[in-house]
Coordinates of C-alpha atoms and ligand atoms in Angstrom, one line a residue:
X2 CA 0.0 0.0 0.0
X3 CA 1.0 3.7 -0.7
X4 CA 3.2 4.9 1.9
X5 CA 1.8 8.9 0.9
X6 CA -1.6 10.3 3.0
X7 CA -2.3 12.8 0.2
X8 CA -3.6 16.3 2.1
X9 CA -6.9 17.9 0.9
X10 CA -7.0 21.6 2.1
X11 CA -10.5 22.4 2.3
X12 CA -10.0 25.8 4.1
X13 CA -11.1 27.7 1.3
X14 CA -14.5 26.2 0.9
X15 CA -15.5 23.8 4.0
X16 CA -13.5 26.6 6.1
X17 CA -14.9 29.4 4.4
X18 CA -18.3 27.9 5.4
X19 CA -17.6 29.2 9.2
X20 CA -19.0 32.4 10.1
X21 CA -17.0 35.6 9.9
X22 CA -14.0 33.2 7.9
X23 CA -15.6 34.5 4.3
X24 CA -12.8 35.7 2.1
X25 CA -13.3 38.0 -1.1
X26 CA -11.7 36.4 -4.6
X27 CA -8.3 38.1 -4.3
X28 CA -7.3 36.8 -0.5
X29 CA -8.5 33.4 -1.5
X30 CA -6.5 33.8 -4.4
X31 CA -3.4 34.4 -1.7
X32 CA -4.2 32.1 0.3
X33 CA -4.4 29.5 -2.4
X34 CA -0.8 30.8 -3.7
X35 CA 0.5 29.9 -0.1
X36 CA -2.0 26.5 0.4
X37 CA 0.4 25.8 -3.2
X38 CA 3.7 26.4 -1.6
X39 CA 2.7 25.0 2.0
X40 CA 2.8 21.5 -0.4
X41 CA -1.0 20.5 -0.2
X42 CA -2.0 18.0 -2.6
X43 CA -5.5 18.5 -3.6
X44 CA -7.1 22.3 -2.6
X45 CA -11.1 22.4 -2.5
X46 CA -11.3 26.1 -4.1
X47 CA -15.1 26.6 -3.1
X48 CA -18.7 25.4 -4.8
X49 CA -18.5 26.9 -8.1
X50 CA -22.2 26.7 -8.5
X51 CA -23.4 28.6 -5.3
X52 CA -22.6 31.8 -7.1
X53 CA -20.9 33.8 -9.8
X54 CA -18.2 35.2 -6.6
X55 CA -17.7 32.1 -5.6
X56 CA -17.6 30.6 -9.6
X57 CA -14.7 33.5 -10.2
X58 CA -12.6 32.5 -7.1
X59 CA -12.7 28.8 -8.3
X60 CA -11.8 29.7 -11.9
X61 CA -9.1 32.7 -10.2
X62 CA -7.6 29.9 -8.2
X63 CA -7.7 27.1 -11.2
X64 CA -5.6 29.9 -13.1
X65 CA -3.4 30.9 -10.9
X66 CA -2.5 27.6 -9.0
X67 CA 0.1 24.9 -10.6
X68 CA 1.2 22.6 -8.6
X69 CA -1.7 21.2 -6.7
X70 CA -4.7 19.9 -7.7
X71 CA -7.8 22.4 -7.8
X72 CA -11.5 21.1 -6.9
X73 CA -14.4 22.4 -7.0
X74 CA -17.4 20.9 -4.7
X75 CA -20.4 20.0 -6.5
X76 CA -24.2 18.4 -5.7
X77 CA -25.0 15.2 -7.2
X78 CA -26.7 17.0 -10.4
X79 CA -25.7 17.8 -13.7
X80 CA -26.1 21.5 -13.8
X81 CA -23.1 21.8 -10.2
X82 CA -21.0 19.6 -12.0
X83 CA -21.1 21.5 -15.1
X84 CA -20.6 24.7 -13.0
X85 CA -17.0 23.3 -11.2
X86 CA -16.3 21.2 -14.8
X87 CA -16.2 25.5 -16.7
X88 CA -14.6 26.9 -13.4
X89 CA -11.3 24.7 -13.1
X90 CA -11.2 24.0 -17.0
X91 CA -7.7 26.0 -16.9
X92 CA -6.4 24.2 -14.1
X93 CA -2.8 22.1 -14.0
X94 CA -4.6 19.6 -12.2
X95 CA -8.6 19.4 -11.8
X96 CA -10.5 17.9 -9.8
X97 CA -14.6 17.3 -9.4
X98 CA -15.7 16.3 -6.0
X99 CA -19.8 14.9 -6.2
X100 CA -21.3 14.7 -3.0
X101 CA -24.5 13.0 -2.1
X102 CA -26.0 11.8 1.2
X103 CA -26.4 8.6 2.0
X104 CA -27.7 8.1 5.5
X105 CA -31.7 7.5 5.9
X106 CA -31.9 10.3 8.2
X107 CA -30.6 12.5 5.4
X108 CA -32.6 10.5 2.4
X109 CA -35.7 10.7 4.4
X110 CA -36.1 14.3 5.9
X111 CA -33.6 16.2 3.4
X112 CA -33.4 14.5 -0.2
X113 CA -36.7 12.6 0.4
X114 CA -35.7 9.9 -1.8
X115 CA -35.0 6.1 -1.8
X116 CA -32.3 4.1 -1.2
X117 CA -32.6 3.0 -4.6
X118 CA -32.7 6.5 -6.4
X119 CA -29.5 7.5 -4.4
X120 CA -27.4 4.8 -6.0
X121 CA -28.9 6.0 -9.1
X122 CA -28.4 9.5 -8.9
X123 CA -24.8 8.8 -7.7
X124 CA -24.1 6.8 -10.5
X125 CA -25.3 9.1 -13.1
X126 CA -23.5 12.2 -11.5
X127 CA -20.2 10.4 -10.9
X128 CA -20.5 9.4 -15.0
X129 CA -21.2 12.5 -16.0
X130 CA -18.4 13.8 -13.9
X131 CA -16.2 11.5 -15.0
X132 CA -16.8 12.0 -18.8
X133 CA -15.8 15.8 -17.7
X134 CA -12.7 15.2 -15.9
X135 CA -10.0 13.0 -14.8
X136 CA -10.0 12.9 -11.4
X137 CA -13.8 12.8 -9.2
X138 CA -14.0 12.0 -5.9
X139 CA -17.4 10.9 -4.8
X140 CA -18.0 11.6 -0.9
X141 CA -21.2 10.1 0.9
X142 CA -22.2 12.9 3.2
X143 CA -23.2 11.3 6.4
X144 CA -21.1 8.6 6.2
X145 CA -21.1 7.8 9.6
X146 CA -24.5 7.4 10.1
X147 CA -25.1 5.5 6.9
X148 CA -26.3 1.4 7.4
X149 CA -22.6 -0.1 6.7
X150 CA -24.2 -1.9 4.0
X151 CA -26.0 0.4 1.6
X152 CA -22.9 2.8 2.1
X153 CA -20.5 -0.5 0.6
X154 CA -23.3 -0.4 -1.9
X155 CA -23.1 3.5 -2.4
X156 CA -19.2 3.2 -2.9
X157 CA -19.8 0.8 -5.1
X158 CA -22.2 2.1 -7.6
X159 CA -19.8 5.4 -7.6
X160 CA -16.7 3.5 -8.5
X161 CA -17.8 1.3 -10.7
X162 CA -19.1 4.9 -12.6
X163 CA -15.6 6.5 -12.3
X164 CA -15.2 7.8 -8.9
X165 CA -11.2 7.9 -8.4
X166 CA -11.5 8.8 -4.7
X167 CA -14.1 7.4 -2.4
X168 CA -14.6 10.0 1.0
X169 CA -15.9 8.7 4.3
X170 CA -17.3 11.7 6.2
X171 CA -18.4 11.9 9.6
X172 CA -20.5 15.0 8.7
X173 CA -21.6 15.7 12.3
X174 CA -18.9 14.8 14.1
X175 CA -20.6 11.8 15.4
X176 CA -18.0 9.0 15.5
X177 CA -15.7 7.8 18.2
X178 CA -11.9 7.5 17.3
X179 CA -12.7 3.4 17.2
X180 CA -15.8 3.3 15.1
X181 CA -14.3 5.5 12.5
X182 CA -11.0 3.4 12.1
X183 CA -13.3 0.0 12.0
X184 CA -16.0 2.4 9.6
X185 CA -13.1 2.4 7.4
X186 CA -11.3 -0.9 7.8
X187 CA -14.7 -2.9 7.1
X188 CA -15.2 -0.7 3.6
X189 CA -11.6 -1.9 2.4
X190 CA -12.1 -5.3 3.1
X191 CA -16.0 -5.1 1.9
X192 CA -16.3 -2.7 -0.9
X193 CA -15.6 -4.0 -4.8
X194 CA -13.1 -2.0 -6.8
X195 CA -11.6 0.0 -3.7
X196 CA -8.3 -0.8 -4.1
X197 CA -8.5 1.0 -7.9
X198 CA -9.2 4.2 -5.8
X199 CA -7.9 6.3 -2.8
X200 CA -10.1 6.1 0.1
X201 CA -10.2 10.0 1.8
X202 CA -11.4 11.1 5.4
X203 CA -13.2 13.9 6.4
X204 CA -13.6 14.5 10.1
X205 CA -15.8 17.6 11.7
X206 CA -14.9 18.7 15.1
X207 CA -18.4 18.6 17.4
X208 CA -16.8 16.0 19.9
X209 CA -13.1 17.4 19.5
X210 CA -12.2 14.3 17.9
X211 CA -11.9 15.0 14.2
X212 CA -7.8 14.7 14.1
X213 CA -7.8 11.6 16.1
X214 CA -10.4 10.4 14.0
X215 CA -8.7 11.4 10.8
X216 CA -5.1 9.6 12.0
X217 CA -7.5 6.7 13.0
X218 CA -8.9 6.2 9.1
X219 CA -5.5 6.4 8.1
X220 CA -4.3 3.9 10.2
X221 CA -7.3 1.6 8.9
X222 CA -6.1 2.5 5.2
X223 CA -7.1 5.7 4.4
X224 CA -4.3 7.4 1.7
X225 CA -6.3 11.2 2.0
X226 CA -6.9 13.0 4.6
X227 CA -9.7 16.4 4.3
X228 CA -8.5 18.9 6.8
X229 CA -8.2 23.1 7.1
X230 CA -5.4 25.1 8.3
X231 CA -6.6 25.8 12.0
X232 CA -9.0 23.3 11.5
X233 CA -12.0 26.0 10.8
X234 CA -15.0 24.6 9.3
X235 CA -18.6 24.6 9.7
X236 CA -19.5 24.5 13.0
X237 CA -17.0 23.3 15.6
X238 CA -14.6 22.7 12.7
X239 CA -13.0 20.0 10.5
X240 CA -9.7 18.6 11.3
X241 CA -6.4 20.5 11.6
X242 CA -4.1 20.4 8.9
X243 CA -1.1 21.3 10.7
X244 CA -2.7 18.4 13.2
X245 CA -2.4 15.6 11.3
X246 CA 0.9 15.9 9.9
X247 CA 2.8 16.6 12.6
X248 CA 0.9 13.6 14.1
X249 CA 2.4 11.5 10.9
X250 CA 5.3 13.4 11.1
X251 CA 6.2 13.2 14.7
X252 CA 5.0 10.1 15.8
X253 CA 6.3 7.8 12.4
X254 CA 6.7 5.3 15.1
X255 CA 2.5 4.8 15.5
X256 CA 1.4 5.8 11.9
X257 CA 4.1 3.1 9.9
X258 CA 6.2 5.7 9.3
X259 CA 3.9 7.3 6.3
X260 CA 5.0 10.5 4.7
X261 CA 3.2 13.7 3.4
X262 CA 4.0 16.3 0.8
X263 CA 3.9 18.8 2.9
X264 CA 6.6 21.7 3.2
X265 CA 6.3 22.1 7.5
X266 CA 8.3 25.5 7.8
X267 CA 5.4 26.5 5.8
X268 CA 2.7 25.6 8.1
X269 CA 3.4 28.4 10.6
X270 CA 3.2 31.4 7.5
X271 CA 0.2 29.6 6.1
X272 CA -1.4 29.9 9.7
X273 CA -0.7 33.4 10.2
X274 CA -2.1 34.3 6.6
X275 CA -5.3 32.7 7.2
X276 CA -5.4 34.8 10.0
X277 CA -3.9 38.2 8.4
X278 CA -6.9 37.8 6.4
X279 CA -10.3 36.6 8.1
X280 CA -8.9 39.5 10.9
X281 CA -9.6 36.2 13.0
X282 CA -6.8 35.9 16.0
X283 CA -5.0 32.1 16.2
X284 CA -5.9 30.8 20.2
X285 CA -2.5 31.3 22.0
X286 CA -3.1 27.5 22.9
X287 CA -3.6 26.4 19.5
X288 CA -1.8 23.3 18.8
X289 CA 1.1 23.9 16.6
X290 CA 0.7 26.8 15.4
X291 CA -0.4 29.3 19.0
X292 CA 1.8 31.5 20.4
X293 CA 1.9 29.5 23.1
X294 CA 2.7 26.2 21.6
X295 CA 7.0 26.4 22.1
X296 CA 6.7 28.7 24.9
X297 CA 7.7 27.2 28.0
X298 CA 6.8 29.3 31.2
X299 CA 8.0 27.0 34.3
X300 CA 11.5 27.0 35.3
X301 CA 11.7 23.6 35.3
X302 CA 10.8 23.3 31.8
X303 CA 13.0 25.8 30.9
X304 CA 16.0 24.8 32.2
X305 CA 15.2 21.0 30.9
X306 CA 14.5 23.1 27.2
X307 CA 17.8 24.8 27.8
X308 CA 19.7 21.7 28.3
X309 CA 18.1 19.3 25.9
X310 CA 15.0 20.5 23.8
X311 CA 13.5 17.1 23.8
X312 CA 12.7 17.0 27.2
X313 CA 9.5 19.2 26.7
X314 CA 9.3 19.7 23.2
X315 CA 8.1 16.8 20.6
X316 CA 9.5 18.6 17.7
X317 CA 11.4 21.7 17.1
X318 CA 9.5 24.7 16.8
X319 CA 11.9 25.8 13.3
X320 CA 10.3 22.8 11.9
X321 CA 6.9 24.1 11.6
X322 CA 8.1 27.9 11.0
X323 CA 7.9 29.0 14.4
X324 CA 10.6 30.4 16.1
X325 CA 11.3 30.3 19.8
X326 CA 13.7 32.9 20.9
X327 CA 12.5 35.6 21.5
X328 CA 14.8 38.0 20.0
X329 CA 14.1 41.6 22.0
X330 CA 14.2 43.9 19.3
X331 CA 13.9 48.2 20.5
X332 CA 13.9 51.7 19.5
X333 CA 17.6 51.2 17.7
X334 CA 17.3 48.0 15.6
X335 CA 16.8 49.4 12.2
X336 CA 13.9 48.2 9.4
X337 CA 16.3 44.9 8.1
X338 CA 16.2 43.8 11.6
X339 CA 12.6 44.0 12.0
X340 CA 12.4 42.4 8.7
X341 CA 14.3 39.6 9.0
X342 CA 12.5 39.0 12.3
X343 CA 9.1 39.4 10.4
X344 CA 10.3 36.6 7.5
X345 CA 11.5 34.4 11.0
X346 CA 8.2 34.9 12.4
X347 CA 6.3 33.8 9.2
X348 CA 5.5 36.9 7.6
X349 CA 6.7 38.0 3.8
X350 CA 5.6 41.3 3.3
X351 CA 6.4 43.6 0.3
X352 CA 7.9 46.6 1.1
X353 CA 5.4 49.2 2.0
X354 CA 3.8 46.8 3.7
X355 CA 7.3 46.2 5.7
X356 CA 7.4 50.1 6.0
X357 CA 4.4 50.6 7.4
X358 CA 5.0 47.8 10.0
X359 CA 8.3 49.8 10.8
X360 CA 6.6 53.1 11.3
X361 CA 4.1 51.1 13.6
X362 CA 7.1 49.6 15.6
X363 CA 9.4 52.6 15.9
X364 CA 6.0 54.5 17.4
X365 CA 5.5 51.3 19.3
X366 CA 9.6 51.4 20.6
X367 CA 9.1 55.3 21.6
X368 CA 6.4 53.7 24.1
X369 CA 7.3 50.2 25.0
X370 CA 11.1 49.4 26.2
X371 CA 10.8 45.5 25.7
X372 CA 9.4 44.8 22.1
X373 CA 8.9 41.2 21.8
X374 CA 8.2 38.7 19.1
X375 CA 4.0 38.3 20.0
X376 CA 4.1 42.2 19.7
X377 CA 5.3 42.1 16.0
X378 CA 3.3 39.8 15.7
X379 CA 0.3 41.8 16.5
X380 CA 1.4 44.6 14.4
X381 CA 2.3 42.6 11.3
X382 CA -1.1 41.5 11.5
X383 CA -2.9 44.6 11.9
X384 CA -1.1 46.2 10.0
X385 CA -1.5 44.5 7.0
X386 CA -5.1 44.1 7.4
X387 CA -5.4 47.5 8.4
X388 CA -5.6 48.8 4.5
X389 CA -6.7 45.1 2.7
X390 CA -4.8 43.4 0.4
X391 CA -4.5 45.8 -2.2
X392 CA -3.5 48.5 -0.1
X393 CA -6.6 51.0 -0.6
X394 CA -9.3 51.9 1.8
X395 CA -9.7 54.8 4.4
X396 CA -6.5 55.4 6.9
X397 CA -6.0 57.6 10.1
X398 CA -3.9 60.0 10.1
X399 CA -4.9 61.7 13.3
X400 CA -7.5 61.9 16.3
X401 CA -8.4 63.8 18.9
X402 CA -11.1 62.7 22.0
X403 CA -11.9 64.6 25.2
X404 CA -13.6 62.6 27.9
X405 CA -14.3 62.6 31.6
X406 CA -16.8 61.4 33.9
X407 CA -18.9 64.6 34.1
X408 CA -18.6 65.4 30.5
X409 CA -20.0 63.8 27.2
X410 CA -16.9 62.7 25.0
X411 CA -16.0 64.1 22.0
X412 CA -13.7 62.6 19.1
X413 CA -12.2 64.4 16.2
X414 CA -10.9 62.3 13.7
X415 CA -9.1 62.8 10.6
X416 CA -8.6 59.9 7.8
X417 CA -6.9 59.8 4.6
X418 CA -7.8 58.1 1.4
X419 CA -6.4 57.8 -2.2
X420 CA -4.4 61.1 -0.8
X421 CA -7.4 63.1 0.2
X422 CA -7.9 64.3 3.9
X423 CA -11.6 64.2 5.7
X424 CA -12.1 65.1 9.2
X425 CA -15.5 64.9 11.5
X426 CA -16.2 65.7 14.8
X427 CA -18.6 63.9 17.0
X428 CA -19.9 63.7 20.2
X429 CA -21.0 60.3 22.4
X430 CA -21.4 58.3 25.6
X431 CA -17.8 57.4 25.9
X432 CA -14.3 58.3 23.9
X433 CA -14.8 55.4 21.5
X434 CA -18.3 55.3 20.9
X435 CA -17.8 59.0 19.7
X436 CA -14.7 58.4 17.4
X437 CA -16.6 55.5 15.8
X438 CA -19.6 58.1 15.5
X439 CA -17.2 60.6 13.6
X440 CA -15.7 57.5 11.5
X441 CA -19.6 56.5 10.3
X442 CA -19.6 60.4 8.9
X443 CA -16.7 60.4 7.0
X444 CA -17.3 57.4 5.3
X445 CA -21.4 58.0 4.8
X446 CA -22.0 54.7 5.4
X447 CA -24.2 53.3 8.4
X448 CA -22.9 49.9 10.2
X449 CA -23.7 48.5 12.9
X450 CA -21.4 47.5 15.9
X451 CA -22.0 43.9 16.8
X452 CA -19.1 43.3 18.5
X453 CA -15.7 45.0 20.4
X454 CA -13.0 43.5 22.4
X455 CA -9.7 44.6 23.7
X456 CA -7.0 42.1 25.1
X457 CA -3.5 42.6 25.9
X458 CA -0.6 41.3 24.2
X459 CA 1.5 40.9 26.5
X460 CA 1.5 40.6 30.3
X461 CA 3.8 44.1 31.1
X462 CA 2.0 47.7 31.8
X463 CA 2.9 48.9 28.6
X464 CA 1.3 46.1 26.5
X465 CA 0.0 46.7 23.5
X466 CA -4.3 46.2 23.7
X467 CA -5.6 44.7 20.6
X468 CA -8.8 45.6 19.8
X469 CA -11.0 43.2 17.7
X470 CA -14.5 44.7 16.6
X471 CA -17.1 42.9 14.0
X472 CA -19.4 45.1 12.2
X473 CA -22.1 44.5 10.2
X474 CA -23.4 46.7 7.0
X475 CA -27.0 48.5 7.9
X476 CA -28.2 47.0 4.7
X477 CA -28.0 43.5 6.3
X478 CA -25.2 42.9 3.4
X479 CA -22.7 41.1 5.5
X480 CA -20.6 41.3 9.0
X481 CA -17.2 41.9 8.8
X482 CA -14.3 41.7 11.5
X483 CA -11.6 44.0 12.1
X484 CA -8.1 44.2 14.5
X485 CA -6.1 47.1 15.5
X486 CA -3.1 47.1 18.2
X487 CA -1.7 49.9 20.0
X488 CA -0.9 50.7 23.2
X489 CA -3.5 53.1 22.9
X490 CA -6.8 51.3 23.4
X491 CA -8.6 54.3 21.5
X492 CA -5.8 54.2 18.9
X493 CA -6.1 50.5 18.4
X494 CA -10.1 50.3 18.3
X495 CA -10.3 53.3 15.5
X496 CA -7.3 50.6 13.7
X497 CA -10.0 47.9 14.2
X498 CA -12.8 49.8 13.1
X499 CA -11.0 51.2 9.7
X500 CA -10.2 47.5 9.2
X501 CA -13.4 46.7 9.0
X502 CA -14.8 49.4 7.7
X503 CA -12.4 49.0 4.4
X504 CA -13.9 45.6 4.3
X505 CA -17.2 46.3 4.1
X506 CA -17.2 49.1 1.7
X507 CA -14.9 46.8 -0.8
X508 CA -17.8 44.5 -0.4
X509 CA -20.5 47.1 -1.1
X510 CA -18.6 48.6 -4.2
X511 CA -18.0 45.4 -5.4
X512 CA -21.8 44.8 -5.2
X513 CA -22.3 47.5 -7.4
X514 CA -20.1 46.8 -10.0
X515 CA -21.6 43.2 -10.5
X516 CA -24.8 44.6 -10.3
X517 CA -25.7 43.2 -7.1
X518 CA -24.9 39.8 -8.1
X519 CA -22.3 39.2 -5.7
Ligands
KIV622 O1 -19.0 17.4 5.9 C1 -19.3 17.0 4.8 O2 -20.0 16.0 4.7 C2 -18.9 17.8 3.7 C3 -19.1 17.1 2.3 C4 -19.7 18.1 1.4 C5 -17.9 16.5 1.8 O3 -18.3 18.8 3.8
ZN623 ZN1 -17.4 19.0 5.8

């Protein structure tokens, strides 16, 4: 049997499912670029059919991406499949992935058809998918919860019509770790024709059990695994990229030693993209890829990491991209410095983008004596959300606010856009809620607040406070999330807000240039 578990990356459509993780065409099309170089095998692009956005981020990504395969997702019906067939016509390698469900639950109270007229409709789709590309994978939704014998049945019928990858889901995140890997291990010693095709998992997260699970199905046989970076996904998630293979990776020993294509220095850059970009903060816990993942508080752990790494550390941080000393950098290191620390820590920015981080850190140095790696972190990020990807959108360039506990507050604010200067005054129940009032009339458009945060970055007085907000459009168009640091929590929530605020009104103009299709 194959000794490679091919990776599916699935963050840009089953993780772009989770709310407030939506990505316009040209970050997926980044995040892509990066899901290419992190090594992934197969990348699910998005649904081509469930719109013409997300048809021209499939095609985008099927134009732009080489060396990985490109899928689209598609229903078990003709008109989907033709949909994902046009949208990754261009790419290297495509890819049509035909879902239908199989459990009676689902035929019953969802499809509201027979046994019988599943098999049928999987067998057409998977033919005419087939006929329209090389590579299909057919995935019974529900898997899990599907009578063992009319899934065997369901595999059948869909490889017999082409299928070259068979899925086994666990939809709900239903299954424990041991019915999964026997799930699997009865299908490749019951189902006809499986050992023409590779047999793929595809874990969700509701009982935290969607990695172990995954490793579990590849330990029964499984060659593919479905995961996100992070693990975001509908709901409580899918399974954790970055998981499962430094699970392989790390513990050889348990999993027979199988391999994966991917590049692990990359995974800690891919993580920190995903979150540049949904404005979305990576738990400081987070397996992997958290801050707090190589960082070793106790004495006694770190004078046994001092000694010998191994004795609390299961692999070396450098070999996922993240780096553990924590380099102090202050108000004399110079902008290659801060750069080269950025590139360490993950990030590749182009140069104004590395300029404006500098500007942010020397302001940041006049402040704070100790700058360490989690606050460059926390700039980088904001930072380079703070103006989008293409660098446009509304800026501060100064502010103003009076407050005190027998006075209303007042905020004056002045932004900058495309060069142009517009200032607002206005008045409200506290400092913030007036500079977000005087933000709302520069940029004549109404949103509504629907959420605001502030944590500290780090533990010392002068921390820097990042400031997360999520707004959504008055038109009911969409909600969009937004971070700002500074060690000036009114400073770091008008960051957040302008983040947002850029977000939203890229959304709305794009609206109107597609007519209101998007
Ligand atoms: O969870 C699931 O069943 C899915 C399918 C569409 C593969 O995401
Ligand atoms: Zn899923």
């Amino acid at each position: 049997m194959n000794d490679t578990v091919r990776i599916f990356d699935t963050t840009l459509r089953d993780g772009e499912q989770a709310p407030g993780y939506a990505m316009d065409l040209d970050e997926k099309v980044r995040m892509a670029l990066q899901l290419e170089a992190l090594g992934v095998d197969v990348m699910e692009a998005g649904f081509a059919v469930a719109s013409p956005g997300d048809f021209a981020s499939v095609k985008a990504i099927a134009d732009a991406v080489r060396s990985s395969s490109v899928c689209s997702l598609a229903r078990a019906v003709e008109k989907d499949i033709d949909a994902s067939a046009e949208a990754i016509a261009s790419a290297a390698r495509p890819l049509i992935h035909v879902f239908l469900a199989t459990s009676d639950l689902h035929l019953k109270y969802k499809l509201r058809i027979s046994r019988d007229e599943c098999l049928e409709a999987i067998r057409r789709a998977v033919a005419h998918a087939r006929n329209r590309c090389p590579e299909v994978e057919f995935s019974a939704e529900d898997a899990t919860r599907t009578d063992v014998d009319f899934l065997c049945k369901a595999y059948e019928t869909a490889i017999a019509a082409g299928a070259t990858i068979v899925n086994v889901t666990d939809t709900v995140g239903y299954a424990t770790t041991e019915e999964y890997g026997a799930l699997v291990s009865s299908l490749m010693a019951r189902v006809k024709g499986i050992d023409r095709v590779i047999v793929s998992t595809h874990c969700h997260d509701d009982l935290g059990l969607a990695v172990a699970n995954s490793l579990a199905g590849v330990r029964a046989g499984a060659r593919q695994v479905e995961c996100t970076v992070c693990g975001i996904g509908e709901r409580a998630g899918n399974a954790a990229l970055e998981e499962v293979v430094m699970g392989l990776a790390t513990r050889a020993d348990a999993y027979g030693g199988l391999m994966t294509n991917i590049r692990t220095p990359e995974i800690a850059r891919s993580a920190h993209l995903l979150s540049t970009i949904t404005g979305i903060r990576i738990p400081p816990g987070k397996a992997i890829v958290g801050t707090n993942a190589f960082a070793h508080e106790s004495g006694i752990h770190q004078q046994g990491v001092l000694s010998k790494a191994e004795t609390y550390e299961i692999m070396a941080p450098e070999s996922v991209g993240m780096k553990k000393t924590e380099l102090i950098l202050g108000k004399h290191s110079g902008q290659h410095a801060l750069e080269n620390r950025l590139r360490d820590l993950g990030y590749d920015l182009d140069s104004a983008q590395a300029s404006e981080v500098f500007e942010a850190f020397k302001a940041l140095a006049d402040r704070k004596k100790r700058i360490t790696d989690r606050d460059i972190v926390a700039l980088a990020e904001s930072r380079v959300a703070s103006h989008g990807a293409d660098g446009k959108g509304w800026k501060l360039d100064s502010f103003v606010v009076n407050s005190g506990n027998h006075m209303s507050a007042t905020a004056q604010i002045k932004l900058v856009k495309d060069g142009k200067f517009a200032q607002e005054a206005a008045i409200g129940s506290g400092p913030i809620y007036a500079a977000f009032q005087a933000i709302e009339k520069i940029i004549r458009h109404r949103f509504i607040l629907e959420d605001y945060r502030i944590e500290a970055v780090t533990e010392q007085r002068d921390a820097l406070g990042e400031v997360l907000v999520k707004i959504s459009d008055a038109d009911g168009k969409g909600t969009y999330r937004g971070r700002g640091v500074s060690t000036d929590i009114i400073e770091g929530s008008i960051l957040a807000l302008l983040v947002a605020v850029n977000r939203m009104l890229a959304a709305a103009a794009r609206r109107e240039a597609s007519g209101g299709v998007v």
